mmCIF file of C-alpha atoms and ligand atoms in Angstrom:
data_model
loop_
_atom_site.group_PDB
_atom_site.id
_atom_site.type_symbol
_atom_site.label_atom_id
_atom_site.label_comp_id
_atom_site.label_asym_id
_atom_site.label_seq_id
_atom_site.Cartn_x
_atom_site.Cartn_y
_atom_site.Cartn_z
ATOM 1 C CA MET B 1 -1.307 14.118 35.002
ATOM 2 C CA LEU B 2 -0.762 11.162 32.846
ATOM 3 C CA ILE B 3 0.749 8.285 33.941
ATOM 4 C CA LEU B 4 2.660 6.529 31.025
ATOM 5 C CA THR B 5 4.961 3.162 31.199
ATOM 6 C CA ARG B 6 7.890 2.685 29.406
ATOM 7 C CA LYS B 7 5.929 -0.096 27.264
ATOM 8 C CA ILE B 8 3.648 2.455 26.139
ATOM 9 C CA ASP B 9 6.183 5.148 25.190
ATOM 10 C CA ALA B 10 7.825 2.528 23.407
ATOM 11 C CA GLN B 11 4.682 0.988 21.361
ATOM 12 C CA ILE B 12 3.507 4.701 20.595
ATOM 13 C CA ARG B 13 7.102 5.424 19.171
ATOM 14 C CA THR B 14 7.023 2.220 17.077
ATOM 15 C CA ALA B 15 3.572 3.310 15.721
ATOM 16 C CA GLY B 16 4.917 6.664 14.829
ATOM 17 C CA GLU B 17 7.799 5.215 13.167
ATOM 18 C CA ASP B 18 5.982 2.304 11.353
ATOM 19 C CA GLY B 19 3.601 4.814 9.938
ATOM 20 C CA TYR B 20 6.183 7.367 8.500
ATOM 21 C CA PRO B 21 6.102 9.486 6.362
ATOM 22 C CA ASN B 22 2.208 9.603 7.547
ATOM 23 C CA GLU B 23 0.371 10.523 10.741
ATOM 24 C CA CYS B 24 -0.538 7.643 12.976
ATOM 25 C CA CYS B 25 -3.021 7.450 15.549
ATOM 26 C CA GLY B 26 -4.911 5.666 17.841
ATOM 27 C CA ALA B 27 -6.779 5.481 21.278
ATOM 28 C CA LEU B 28 -5.286 5.238 24.869
ATOM 29 C CA PHE B 29 -6.919 2.635 27.355
ATOM 30 C CA GLY B 30 -6.599 3.337 30.885
ATOM 31 C CA GLU B 31 -8.406 4.438 33.990
ATOM 32 C CA ALA B 32 -9.234 8.067 35.132
ATOM 33 C CA ASP B 33 -9.022 9.574 38.400
ATOM 34 C CA GLY B 34 -9.904 13.086 38.500
ATOM 35 C CA ASP B 35 -7.024 14.456 36.942
ATOM 36 C CA THR B 36 -4.819 11.695 36.595
ATOM 37 C CA ARG B 37 -5.505 9.148 33.585
ATOM 38 C CA THR B 38 -3.438 5.988 33.699
ATOM 39 C CA VAL B 39 -2.683 4.366 30.415
ATOM 40 C CA SER B 40 -2.424 0.669 30.253
ATOM 41 C CA GLU B 41 -2.581 -0.048 26.849
ATOM 42 C CA ILE B 42 -2.806 1.320 23.422
ATOM 43 C CA PHE B 43 -5.453 0.870 20.663
ATOM 44 C CA PRO B 44 -4.019 1.673 17.259
ATOM 45 C CA ILE B 45 -6.851 2.922 14.555
ATOM 46 C CA ALA B 46 -6.219 3.319 10.664
ATOM 47 C CA ASN B 47 -5.892 6.913 9.575
ATOM 48 C CA ALA B 48 -8.941 7.488 7.533
ATOM 49 C CA ARG B 49 -7.543 10.888 5.691
ATOM 50 C CA GLU B 50 -7.227 10.568 2.207
ATOM 51 C CA SER B 51 -3.453 9.113 1.252
ATOM 52 C CA ASP B 52 -1.996 12.298 0.025
ATOM 53 C CA GLU B 53 -3.172 13.884 3.332
ATOM 54 C CA GLN B 54 -1.939 11.579 5.741
ATOM 55 C CA TYR B 55 1.479 13.071 6.221
ATOM 56 C CA HIS B 56 -0.073 16.101 8.052
ATOM 57 C CA ARG B 57 -3.356 14.965 9.143
ATOM 58 C CA PHE B 58 -5.175 12.202 10.813
ATOM 59 C CA VAL B 59 -9.032 11.407 11.198
ATOM 60 C CA ILE B 60 -10.369 8.560 12.993
ATOM 61 C CA THR B 61 -14.080 7.547 11.861
ATOM 62 C CA PRO B 62 -17.177 7.649 14.118
ATOM 63 C CA GLU B 63 -17.261 3.640 13.488
ATOM 64 C CA ASP B 64 -13.587 3.146 14.522
ATOM 65 C CA PHE B 65 -13.952 5.338 17.740
ATOM 66 C CA MET B 66 -17.239 3.669 18.619
ATOM 67 C CA ARG B 67 -15.522 0.370 18.335
ATOM 68 C CA ALA B 68 -12.519 1.500 20.421
ATOM 69 C CA GLU B 69 -14.918 2.646 22.902
ATOM 70 C CA LEU B 70 -16.773 -0.931 22.909
ATOM 71 C CA GLU B 71 -13.534 -2.632 23.372
ATOM 72 C CA ALA B 72 -12.167 -0.275 26.158
ATOM 73 C CA ARG B 73 -15.582 -0.977 27.953
ATOM 74 C CA ARG B 74 -15.380 -4.910 27.349
ATOM 75 C CA GLN B 75 -12.290 -4.915 29.076
ATOM 76 C CA GLY B 76 -13.117 -2.858 31.829
ATOM 77 C CA LEU B 77 -10.873 -0.172 30.998
ATOM 78 C CA ASP B 78 -11.887 3.693 29.326
ATOM 79 C CA VAL B 79 -10.820 5.485 26.543
ATOM 80 C CA VAL B 80 -8.737 8.391 28.276
ATOM 81 C CA GLY B 81 -6.904 10.042 25.366
ATOM 82 C CA ILE B 82 -5.687 10.356 22.022
ATOM 83 C CA TYR B 83 -2.077 9.353 20.403
ATOM 84 C CA HIS B 84 -0.901 10.958 16.811
ATOM 85 C CA SER B 85 2.517 11.143 15.175
ATOM 86 C CA HIS B 86 3.806 14.311 13.703
ATOM 87 C CA PRO B 87 6.199 13.235 11.105
ATOM 88 C CA ASP B 88 8.763 16.138 10.322
ATOM 89 C CA HIS B 89 7.103 18.210 12.485
ATOM 90 C CA PRO B 90 7.654 19.447 16.507
ATOM 91 C CA ALA B 91 5.753 17.529 19.151
ATOM 92 C CA GLU B 92 3.662 20.468 19.778
ATOM 93 C CA PRO B 93 -0.311 20.437 19.087
ATOM 94 C CA SER B 94 -1.336 22.498 15.771
ATOM 95 C CA GLU B 95 -4.262 25.281 15.862
ATOM 96 C CA TYR B 96 -5.681 22.181 13.939
ATOM 97 C CA ASP B 97 -5.291 19.901 16.814
ATOM 98 C CA ARG B 98 -7.046 22.271 19.168
ATOM 99 C CA GLU B 99 -9.797 23.073 16.778
ATOM 100 C CA HIS B 100 -10.780 19.286 16.568
ATOM 101 C CA ALA B 101 -9.975 18.098 20.385
ATOM 102 C CA LEU B 102 -11.642 17.813 23.373
ATOM 103 C CA PRO B 103 -11.532 18.574 27.157
ATOM 104 C CA PHE B 104 -10.785 15.635 29.232
ATOM 105 C CA TYR B 105 -8.793 13.342 26.879
ATOM 106 C CA SER B 106 -5.038 13.369 26.887
ATOM 107 C CA TYR B 107 -3.365 13.692 23.606
ATOM 108 C CA ILE B 108 0.044 12.313 23.163
ATOM 109 C CA ILE B 109 2.044 13.758 20.049
ATOM 110 C CA VAL B 110 5.138 11.741 19.055
ATOM 111 C CA SER B 111 7.455 13.766 16.746
ATOM 112 C CA VAL B 112 8.843 11.275 14.218
ATOM 113 C CA GLU B 113 12.134 12.825 12.408
ATOM 114 C CA LYS B 114 13.276 11.428 9.001
ATOM 115 C CA GLY B 115 11.630 8.065 10.112
ATOM 116 C CA THR B 116 13.110 7.989 14.054
ATOM 117 C CA SER B 117 10.661 9.142 16.966
ATOM 118 C CA GLU B 118 12.226 11.831 18.822
ATOM 119 C CA ASN B 119 10.088 13.567 21.483
ATOM 120 C CA LEU B 120 7.243 12.439 22.927
ATOM 121 C CA THR B 121 4.630 14.997 25.004
ATOM 122 C CA SER B 122 1.298 15.074 26.219
ATOM 123 C CA TRP B 123 -1.184 17.766 25.946
ATOM 124 C CA GLU B 124 -4.905 18.729 27.633
ATOM 125 C CA LEU B 125 -7.546 21.328 26.487
ATOM 126 C CA SER B 126 -8.646 23.724 28.595
ATOM 127 C CA ALA B 127 -12.627 23.498 29.396
ATOM 128 C CA ASP B 128 -13.071 26.420 27.295
ATOM 129 C CA ARG B 129 -11.606 24.673 24.342
ATOM 130 C CA GLU B 130 -9.236 28.011 23.914
ATOM 131 C CA LYS B 131 -5.865 26.232 24.309
ATOM 132 C CA PHE B 132 -3.896 23.264 25.294
ATOM 133 C CA THR B 133 -1.555 22.816 27.956
ATOM 134 C CA ARG B 134 1.227 20.820 28.463
ATOM 135 C CA GLU B 135 0.825 17.685 30.671
ATOM 136 C CA VAL B 136 3.089 16.401 33.329
ATOM 137 C CA ILE B 137 4.204 12.670 32.544
ATOM 138 C CA SER B 138 4.754 10.742 35.118
ATOM 139 C CA TRP B 139 6.254 7.219 34.652
ATOM 140 C CA LEU B 140 5.413 4.082 36.271
ATOM 141 C CA MET W 1 -39.618 1.238 27.349
ATOM 142 C CA ALA W 2 -35.619 1.869 28.675
ATOM 143 C CA VAL W 3 -32.625 2.198 26.733
ATOM 144 C CA THR W 4 -28.851 1.895 27.905
ATOM 145 C CA LEU W 5 -27.184 5.532 27.391
ATOM 146 C CA LEU W 6 -23.590 5.007 27.162
ATOM 147 C CA VAL W 7 -21.522 8.341 27.890
ATOM 148 C CA PRO W 8 -17.972 8.618 26.555
ATOM 149 C CA THR W 9 -15.352 9.566 29.020
ATOM 150 C CA ALA W 10 -14.828 13.023 27.335
ATOM 151 C CA LEU W 11 -18.697 13.841 28.601
ATOM 152 C CA ARG W 12 -18.753 12.333 31.618
ATOM 153 C CA THR W 13 -17.548 15.271 33.365
ATOM 154 C CA PHE W 14 -21.123 16.543 33.010
ATOM 155 C CA THR W 15 -22.983 13.455 33.705
ATOM 156 C CA ASP W 16 -21.866 13.415 37.477
ATOM 157 C CA GLY W 17 -19.184 10.459 36.128
ATOM 158 C CA LYS W 18 -21.808 8.097 35.259
ATOM 159 C CA LYS W 19 -20.469 5.943 32.690
ATOM 160 C CA GLU W 20 -24.166 4.621 31.477
ATOM 161 C CA LEU W 21 -27.483 5.959 31.808
ATOM 162 C CA GLU W 22 -31.208 4.399 31.742
ATOM 163 C CA ILE W 23 -33.356 6.240 30.216
ATOM 164 C CA ALA W 24 -37.018 5.763 29.085
ATOM 165 C CA ALA W 25 -37.631 6.799 25.063
ATOM 166 C CA THR W 26 -39.034 5.686 21.790
ATOM 167 C CA THR W 27 -36.701 7.922 19.745
ATOM 168 C CA VAL W 28 -33.063 8.313 19.720
ATOM 169 C CA GLY W 29 -34.120 12.136 19.726
ATOM 170 C CA GLU W 30 -35.787 11.607 23.213
ATOM 171 C CA ALA W 31 -33.232 9.763 24.625
ATOM 172 C CA VAL W 32 -30.796 12.905 23.994
ATOM 173 C CA THR W 33 -33.281 15.227 25.170
ATOM 174 C CA ALA W 34 -33.917 13.469 28.253
ATOM 175 C CA LEU W 35 -29.884 13.345 29.009
ATOM 176 C CA ALA W 36 -29.907 17.035 28.285
ATOM 177 C CA ASP W 37 -32.844 17.863 30.666
ATOM 178 C CA THR W 38 -31.144 15.918 33.411
ATOM 179 C CA TYR W 39 -27.502 17.416 32.824
ATOM 180 C CA PRO W 40 -28.108 20.768 31.569
ATOM 181 C CA ASP W 41 -24.460 21.698 31.365
ATOM 182 C CA ILE W 42 -24.182 19.045 28.498
ATOM 183 C CA LYS W 43 -26.380 20.890 26.256
ATOM 184 C CA LYS W 44 -23.790 23.061 24.544
ATOM 185 C CA HIS W 45 -21.455 20.222 23.966
ATOM 186 C CA LEU W 46 -24.199 18.547 22.177
ATOM 187 C CA TYR W 47 -26.142 21.069 20.251
ATOM 188 C CA GLU W 48 -25.597 24.196 18.093
ATOM 189 C CA ASP W 49 -26.941 27.005 18.974
ATOM 190 C CA SER W 50 -29.605 26.321 16.387
ATOM 191 C CA GLY W 51 -30.678 23.157 18.324
ATOM 192 C CA GLU W 52 -28.853 20.865 15.683
ATOM 193 C CA LEU W 53 -27.130 18.164 16.928
ATOM 194 C CA ARG W 54 -23.521 19.412 16.523
ATOM 195 C CA SER W 55 -21.472 18.045 13.857
ATOM 196 C CA PHE W 56 -18.794 16.268 15.593
ATOM 197 C CA ILE W 57 -21.189 14.327 17.953
ATOM 198 C CA ASN W 58 -22.339 10.954 16.405
ATOM 199 C CA ILE W 59 -24.945 8.597 17.725
ATOM 200 C CA PHE W 60 -25.099 4.689 17.347
ATOM 201 C CA VAL W 61 -27.904 2.602 18.198
ATOM 202 C CA GLY W 62 -25.856 -0.750 18.670
ATOM 203 C CA GLU W 63 -23.279 -0.460 16.147
ATOM 204 C CA THR W 64 -25.320 1.625 13.453
ATOM 205 C CA ASN W 65 -24.839 5.405 13.213
ATOM 206 C CA ILE W 66 -28.148 7.222 13.202
ATOM 207 C CA LYS W 67 -27.073 9.344 10.268
ATOM 208 C CA SER W 68 -28.406 6.299 8.112
ATOM 209 C CA THR W 69 -31.249 5.399 10.141
ATOM 210 C CA GLY W 70 -33.146 9.023 10.080
ATOM 211 C CA GLY W 71 -31.293 10.752 12.571
ATOM 212 C CA LEU W 72 -32.582 11.902 16.017
ATOM 213 C CA GLY W 73 -36.196 10.222 14.926
ATOM 214 C CA THR W 74 -34.751 6.818 14.837
ATOM 215 C CA ALA W 75 -36.854 4.761 16.672
ATOM 216 C CA VAL W 76 -35.289 2.709 19.793
ATOM 217 C CA ARG W 77 -36.552 -0.313 21.349
ATOM 218 C CA ASP W 78 -36.676 -1.749 25.113
ATOM 219 C CA GLY W 79 -33.044 -3.006 25.899
ATOM 220 C CA ASP W 80 -31.062 -0.674 22.919
ATOM 221 C CA THR W 81 -27.871 0.648 23.445
ATOM 222 C CA VAL W 82 -27.684 4.168 22.600
ATOM 223 C CA MET W 83 -24.233 5.707 22.368
ATOM 224 C CA LEU W 84 -22.657 9.028 22.179
ATOM 225 C CA VAL W 85 -19.304 9.306 19.938
ATOM 226 C CA PRO W 86 -17.094 12.004 19.721
ATOM 227 C CA ALA W 87 -15.265 12.830 16.321
ATOM 228 C CA ILE W 88 -11.772 12.782 16.253
ATOM 229 C CA ALA W 89 -9.243 14.171 14.365
ATOM 230 C CA GLY W 90 -6.202 16.340 14.167
ATOM 231 C CA GLY W 91 -2.598 16.968 12.484
ATOM 232 C CA ALA W 92 0.489 18.885 12.247
ATOM 233 C CA LEU W 93 0.086 21.848 10.391
ATOM 234 C CA THR W 94 -1.837 24.696 11.482
ATOM 235 C CA VAL W 95 -2.474 25.689 7.939
ATOM 236 C CA ASN W 96 -4.366 23.245 5.390
ATOM 237 C CA ASN W 97 -3.124 24.106 2.102
HETATM 238 ZN ZN1 ZN N 1 -1.362 17.194 15.510
#
């Protein structure tokens, strides 16, 4: 289960709309307790894909993710997940998303239709990496 | 000679939840081997069947990626911080045209 606030929800939607028509991405900082993750802030990261690919792809450089991990630790928090946007595409993980995902993290996807955010969903990868399962979002 | 190995959240299920470990090592390779020996379940997430480090795992000593300093043979000194960093990517479309 993922625990979110309306403020975090709004911040991710704004990031998706600001990034449109490209995909935005970033890390979710918070705390993990067993299968429950609580997000306390988002950490936006630049999409490092070539600009003509950013409409349907994102990549985070190892250097940027290393800095995100260090910043989370500095704040006494953990990286509990990743968010990204799907411009003009449903808020469901693609096969490409699954191939590049890791178990444990919450993967938030926000769909952005013609510049306006629509659905925000969260997904978890199974331990065998075979499939994504929709994660329940609980609102704080 | 001990380094601090920082474990990302995604790999902590394999380290009994530990965020960091003190490991005696003189190279990055020794530190990672010691980690894998202590927590064997982590191996398949770090190495290919061939024994090479998996391409989606990056390792930093301090803030320097070991890709630029000789890979697993990179020397580490007492007090260094070694960090495992997963590669993160994704996208909307299944087929990459
Ligand atoms: Zn995606």
